[in-house]
PDB file of C-alpha atoms in Angstrom:
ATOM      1  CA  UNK A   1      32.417  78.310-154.878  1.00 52.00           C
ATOM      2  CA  UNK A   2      32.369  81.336-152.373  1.00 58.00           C
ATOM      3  CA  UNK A   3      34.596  83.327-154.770  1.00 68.00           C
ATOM      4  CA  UNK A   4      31.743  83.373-157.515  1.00 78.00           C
ATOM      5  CA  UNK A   5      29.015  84.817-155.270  1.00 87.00           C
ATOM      6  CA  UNK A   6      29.919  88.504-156.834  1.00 91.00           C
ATOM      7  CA  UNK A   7      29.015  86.876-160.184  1.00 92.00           C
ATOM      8  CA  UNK A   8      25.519  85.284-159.292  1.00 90.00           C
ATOM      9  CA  UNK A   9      25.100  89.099-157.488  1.00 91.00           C
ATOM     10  CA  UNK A  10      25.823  90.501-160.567  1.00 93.00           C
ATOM     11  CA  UNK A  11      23.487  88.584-162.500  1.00 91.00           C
ATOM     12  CA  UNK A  12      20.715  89.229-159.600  1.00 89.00           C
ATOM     13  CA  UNK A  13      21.372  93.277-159.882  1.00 93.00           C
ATOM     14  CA  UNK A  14      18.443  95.280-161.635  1.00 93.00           C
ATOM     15  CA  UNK A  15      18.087  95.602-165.238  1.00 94.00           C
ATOM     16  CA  UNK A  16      18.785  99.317-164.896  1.00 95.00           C
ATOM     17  CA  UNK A  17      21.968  98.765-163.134  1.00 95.00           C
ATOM     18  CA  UNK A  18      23.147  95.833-165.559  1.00 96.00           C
ATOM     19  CA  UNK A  19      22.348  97.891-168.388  1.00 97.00           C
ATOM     20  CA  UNK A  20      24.699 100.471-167.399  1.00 96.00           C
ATOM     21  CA  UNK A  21      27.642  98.567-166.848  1.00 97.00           C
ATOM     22  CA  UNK A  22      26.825  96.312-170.067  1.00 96.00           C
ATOM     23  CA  UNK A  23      23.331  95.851-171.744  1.00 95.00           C
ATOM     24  CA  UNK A  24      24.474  93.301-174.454  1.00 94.00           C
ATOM     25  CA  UNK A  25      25.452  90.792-171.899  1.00 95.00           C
ATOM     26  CA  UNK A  26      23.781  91.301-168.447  1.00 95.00           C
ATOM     27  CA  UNK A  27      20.139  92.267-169.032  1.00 95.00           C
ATOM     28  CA  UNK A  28      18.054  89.584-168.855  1.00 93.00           C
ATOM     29  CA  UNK A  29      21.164  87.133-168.622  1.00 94.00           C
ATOM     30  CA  UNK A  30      21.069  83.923-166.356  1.00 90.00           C
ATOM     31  CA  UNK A  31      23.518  81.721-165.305  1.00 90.00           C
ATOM     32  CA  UNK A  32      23.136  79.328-168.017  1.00 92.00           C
ATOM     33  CA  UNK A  33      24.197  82.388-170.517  1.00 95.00           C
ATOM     34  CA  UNK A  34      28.084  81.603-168.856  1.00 96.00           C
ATOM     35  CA  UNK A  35      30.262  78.493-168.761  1.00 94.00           C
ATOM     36  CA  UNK A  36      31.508  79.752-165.374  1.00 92.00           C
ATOM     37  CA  UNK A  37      28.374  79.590-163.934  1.00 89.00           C
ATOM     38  CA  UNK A  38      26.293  77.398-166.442  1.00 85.00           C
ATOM     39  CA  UNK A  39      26.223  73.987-163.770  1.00 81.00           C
ATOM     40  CA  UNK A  40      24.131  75.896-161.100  1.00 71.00           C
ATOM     41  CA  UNK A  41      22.105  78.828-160.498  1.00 64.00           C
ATOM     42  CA  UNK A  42      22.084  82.311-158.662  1.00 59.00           C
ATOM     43  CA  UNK A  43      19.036  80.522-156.408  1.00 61.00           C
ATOM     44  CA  UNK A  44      20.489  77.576-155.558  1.00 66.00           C
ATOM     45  CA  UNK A  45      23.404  79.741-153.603  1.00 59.00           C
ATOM     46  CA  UNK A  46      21.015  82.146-152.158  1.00 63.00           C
ATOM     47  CA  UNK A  47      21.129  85.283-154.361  1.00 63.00           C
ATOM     48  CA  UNK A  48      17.257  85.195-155.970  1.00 64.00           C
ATOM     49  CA  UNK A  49      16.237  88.237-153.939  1.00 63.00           C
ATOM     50  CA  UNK A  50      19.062  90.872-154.891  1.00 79.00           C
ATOM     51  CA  UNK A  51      19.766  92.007-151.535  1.00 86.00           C
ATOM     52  CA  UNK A  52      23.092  90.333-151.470  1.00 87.00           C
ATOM     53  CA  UNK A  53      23.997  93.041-154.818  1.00 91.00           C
ATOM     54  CA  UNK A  54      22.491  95.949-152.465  1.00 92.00           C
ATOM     55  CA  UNK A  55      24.768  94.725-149.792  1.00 92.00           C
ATOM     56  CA  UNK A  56      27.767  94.364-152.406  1.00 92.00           C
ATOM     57  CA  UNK A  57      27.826  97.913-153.672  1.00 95.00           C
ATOM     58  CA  UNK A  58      27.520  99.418-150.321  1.00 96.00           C
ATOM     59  CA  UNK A  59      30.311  97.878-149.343  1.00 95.00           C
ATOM     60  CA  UNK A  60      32.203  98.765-152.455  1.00 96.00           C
ATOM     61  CA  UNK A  61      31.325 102.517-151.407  1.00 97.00           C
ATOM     62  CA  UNK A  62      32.659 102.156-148.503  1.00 97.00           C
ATOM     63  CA  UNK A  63      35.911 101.578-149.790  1.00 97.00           C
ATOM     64  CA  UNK A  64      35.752 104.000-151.982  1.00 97.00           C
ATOM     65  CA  UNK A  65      34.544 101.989-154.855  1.00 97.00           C
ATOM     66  CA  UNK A  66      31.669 104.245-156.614  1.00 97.00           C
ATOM     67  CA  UNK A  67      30.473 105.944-159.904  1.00 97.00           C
ATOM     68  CA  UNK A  68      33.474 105.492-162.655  1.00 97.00           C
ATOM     69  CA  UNK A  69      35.395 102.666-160.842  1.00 97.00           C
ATOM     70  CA  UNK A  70      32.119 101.068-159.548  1.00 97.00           C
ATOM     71  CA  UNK A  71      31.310 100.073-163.015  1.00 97.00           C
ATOM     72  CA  UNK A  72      35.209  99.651-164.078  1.00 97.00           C
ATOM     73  CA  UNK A  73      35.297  96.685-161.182  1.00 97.00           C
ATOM     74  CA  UNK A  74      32.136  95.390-162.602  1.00 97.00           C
ATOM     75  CA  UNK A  75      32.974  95.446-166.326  1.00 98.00           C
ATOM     76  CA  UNK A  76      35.941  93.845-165.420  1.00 97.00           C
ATOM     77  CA  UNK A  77      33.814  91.002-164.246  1.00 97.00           C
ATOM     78  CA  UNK A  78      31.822  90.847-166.878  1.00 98.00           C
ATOM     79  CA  UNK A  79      34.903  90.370-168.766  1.00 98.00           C
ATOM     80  CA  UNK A  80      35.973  87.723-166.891  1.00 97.00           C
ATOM     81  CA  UNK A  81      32.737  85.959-167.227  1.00 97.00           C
ATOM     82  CA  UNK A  82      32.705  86.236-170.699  1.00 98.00           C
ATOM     83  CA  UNK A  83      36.403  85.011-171.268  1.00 98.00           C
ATOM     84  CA  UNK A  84      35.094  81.701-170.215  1.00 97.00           C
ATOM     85  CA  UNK A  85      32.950  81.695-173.031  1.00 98.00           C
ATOM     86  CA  UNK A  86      35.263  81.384-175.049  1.00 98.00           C
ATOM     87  CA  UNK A  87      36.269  78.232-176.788  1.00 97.00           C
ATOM     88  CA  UNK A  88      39.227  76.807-179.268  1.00 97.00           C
ATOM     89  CA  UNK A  89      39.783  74.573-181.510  1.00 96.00           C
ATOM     90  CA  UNK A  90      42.925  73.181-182.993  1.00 94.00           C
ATOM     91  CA  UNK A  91      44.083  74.269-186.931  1.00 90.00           C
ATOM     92  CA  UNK A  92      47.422  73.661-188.487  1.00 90.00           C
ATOM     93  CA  UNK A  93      48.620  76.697-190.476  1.00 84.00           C
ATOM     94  CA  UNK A  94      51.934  76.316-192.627  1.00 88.00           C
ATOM     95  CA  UNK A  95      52.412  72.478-190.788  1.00 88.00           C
ATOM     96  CA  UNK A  96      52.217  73.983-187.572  1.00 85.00           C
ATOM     97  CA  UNK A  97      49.615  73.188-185.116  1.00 88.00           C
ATOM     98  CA  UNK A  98      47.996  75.769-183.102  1.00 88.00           C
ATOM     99  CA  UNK A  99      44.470  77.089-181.947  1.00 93.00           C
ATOM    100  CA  UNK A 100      41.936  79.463-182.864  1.00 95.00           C
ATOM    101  CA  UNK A 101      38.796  80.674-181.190  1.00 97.00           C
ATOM    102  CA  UNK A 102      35.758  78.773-182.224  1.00 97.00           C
ATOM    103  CA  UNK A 103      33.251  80.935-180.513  1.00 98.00           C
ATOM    104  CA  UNK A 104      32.800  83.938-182.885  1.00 97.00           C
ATOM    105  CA  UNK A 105      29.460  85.460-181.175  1.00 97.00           C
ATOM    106  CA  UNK A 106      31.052  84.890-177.567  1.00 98.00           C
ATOM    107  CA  UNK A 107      34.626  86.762-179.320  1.00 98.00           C
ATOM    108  CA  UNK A 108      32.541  89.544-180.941  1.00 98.00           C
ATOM    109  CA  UNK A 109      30.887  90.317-177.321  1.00 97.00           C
ATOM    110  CA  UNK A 110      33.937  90.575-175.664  1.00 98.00           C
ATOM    111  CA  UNK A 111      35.785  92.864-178.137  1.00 98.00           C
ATOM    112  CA  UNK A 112      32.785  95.291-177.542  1.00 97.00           C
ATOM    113  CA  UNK A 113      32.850  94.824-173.767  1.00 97.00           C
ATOM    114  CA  UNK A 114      36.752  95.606-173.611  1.00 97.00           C
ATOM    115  CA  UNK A 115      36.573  98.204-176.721  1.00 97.00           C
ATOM    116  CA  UNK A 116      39.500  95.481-178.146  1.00 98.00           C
ATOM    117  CA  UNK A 117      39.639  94.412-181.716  1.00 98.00           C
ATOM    118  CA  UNK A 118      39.039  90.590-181.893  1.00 98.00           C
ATOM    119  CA  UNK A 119      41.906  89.962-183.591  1.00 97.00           C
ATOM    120  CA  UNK A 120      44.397  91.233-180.844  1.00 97.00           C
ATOM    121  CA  UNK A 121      42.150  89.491-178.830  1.00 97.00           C
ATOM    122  CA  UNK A 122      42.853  86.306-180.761  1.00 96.00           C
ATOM    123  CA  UNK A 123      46.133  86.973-181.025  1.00 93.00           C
ATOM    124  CA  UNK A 124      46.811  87.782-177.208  1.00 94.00           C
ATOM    125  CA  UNK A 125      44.884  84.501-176.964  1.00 94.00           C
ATOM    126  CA  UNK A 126      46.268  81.833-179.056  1.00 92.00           C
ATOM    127  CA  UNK A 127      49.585  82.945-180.118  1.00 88.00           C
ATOM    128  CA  UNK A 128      52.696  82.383-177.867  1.00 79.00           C
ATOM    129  CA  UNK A 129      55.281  84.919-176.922  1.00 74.00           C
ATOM    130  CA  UNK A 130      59.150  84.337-175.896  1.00 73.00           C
ATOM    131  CA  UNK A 131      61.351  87.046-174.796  1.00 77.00           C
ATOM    132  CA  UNK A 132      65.036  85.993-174.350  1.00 81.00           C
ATOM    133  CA  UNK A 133      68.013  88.294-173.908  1.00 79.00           C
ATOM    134  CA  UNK A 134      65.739  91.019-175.412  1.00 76.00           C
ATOM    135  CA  UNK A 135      64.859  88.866-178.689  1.00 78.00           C
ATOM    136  CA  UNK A 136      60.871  88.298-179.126  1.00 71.00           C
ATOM    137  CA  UNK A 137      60.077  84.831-180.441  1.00 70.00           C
ATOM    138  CA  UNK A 138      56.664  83.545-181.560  1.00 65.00           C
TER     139      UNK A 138
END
C-alpha cells in the first residue's frame, strides 16, 4: 500500500490547492469518493494532518517539479484515481459480446478531467485493437 500514500496526500492537500488542479473531483473528496482507496482511509495510514502533502510538493520542487507540471503530475493522478471508478458491464451488439461503461457520472468526470470526449474514452476502453503486417483489426 506504500505506492498509494501520494493519493491519500492528495486527498489531505487544502481545498485551495485541490481546487486548482481539479475542483469537481478533489474538494471536499474522501477516500470513500474512489474505488482505489474506498476500503481505508487517509487517517488510518497517517496522512490526517497534511504535512505529508507539504512534504510531497517540496520535494517535487526540488526536482524540478513546480507550477505547470506540478499540477500536470497531479491531474494525472487524479486521472488515475478516477479510472478506477469506472465500471463495465457486458452487452451483445450484432451477436457479439462485448462491454460498455456502466458508470456514466464517473465517465462524464473523467472526460472533463482529461478534456477527452467520452466516447473515445469508451472506445479506447472497451474496444480491442489488432495491428498485423500493417492491417488494423477490431
Amino acid at each position: 500500500e506504500r505506492t498509494y500514500h501520494i493519493f491519500y496526500q492528495l486527498l489531505e492537500a487544502p481545498n485551495e490547492i485541490k481546487k486548482d488542479i481539479w475542483e469537481e473531483g478533489l474538494v471536499g473528496a474522501s477516500t470513500a469518493d474512489f474505488n482505489y482507496l474506498s476500503t481505508s482511509s487517509a487517517q488510518e495510514h497517517g496522512f490526517d494532518s497534511g504535512e505529508e502533502w507539504i512534504e510531497t510538493v517540496d520535494a517535487l520542487s526540488t526536482f524540478g517539479i513546480k507550477g505547470d507540471a506540478f499540477f500536470d503530475v497531479m491531474r494525472s493522478l487524479c486521472i488515475i484515481l478516477q479510472l478506477g471508478n469506472l465500471t463495465f458491464e457486458p452487452e451483445v451488439v450484432y451477436g457479439e459480446e462485448r462491454s460498455s461503461i456502466s458508470s456514466i457520472e464517473a465517465l462524464a468526470k473523467l472526460s472533463t478531467l482529461m478534456g477527452v470526449p467520452e466516447s473515445e474514452i469508451e472506445t479506447a476502453m472497451t474496444k480491442r485493437f489488432m495491428m498485423t503486417r500493417g492491417e488494423e483489426f477490431t
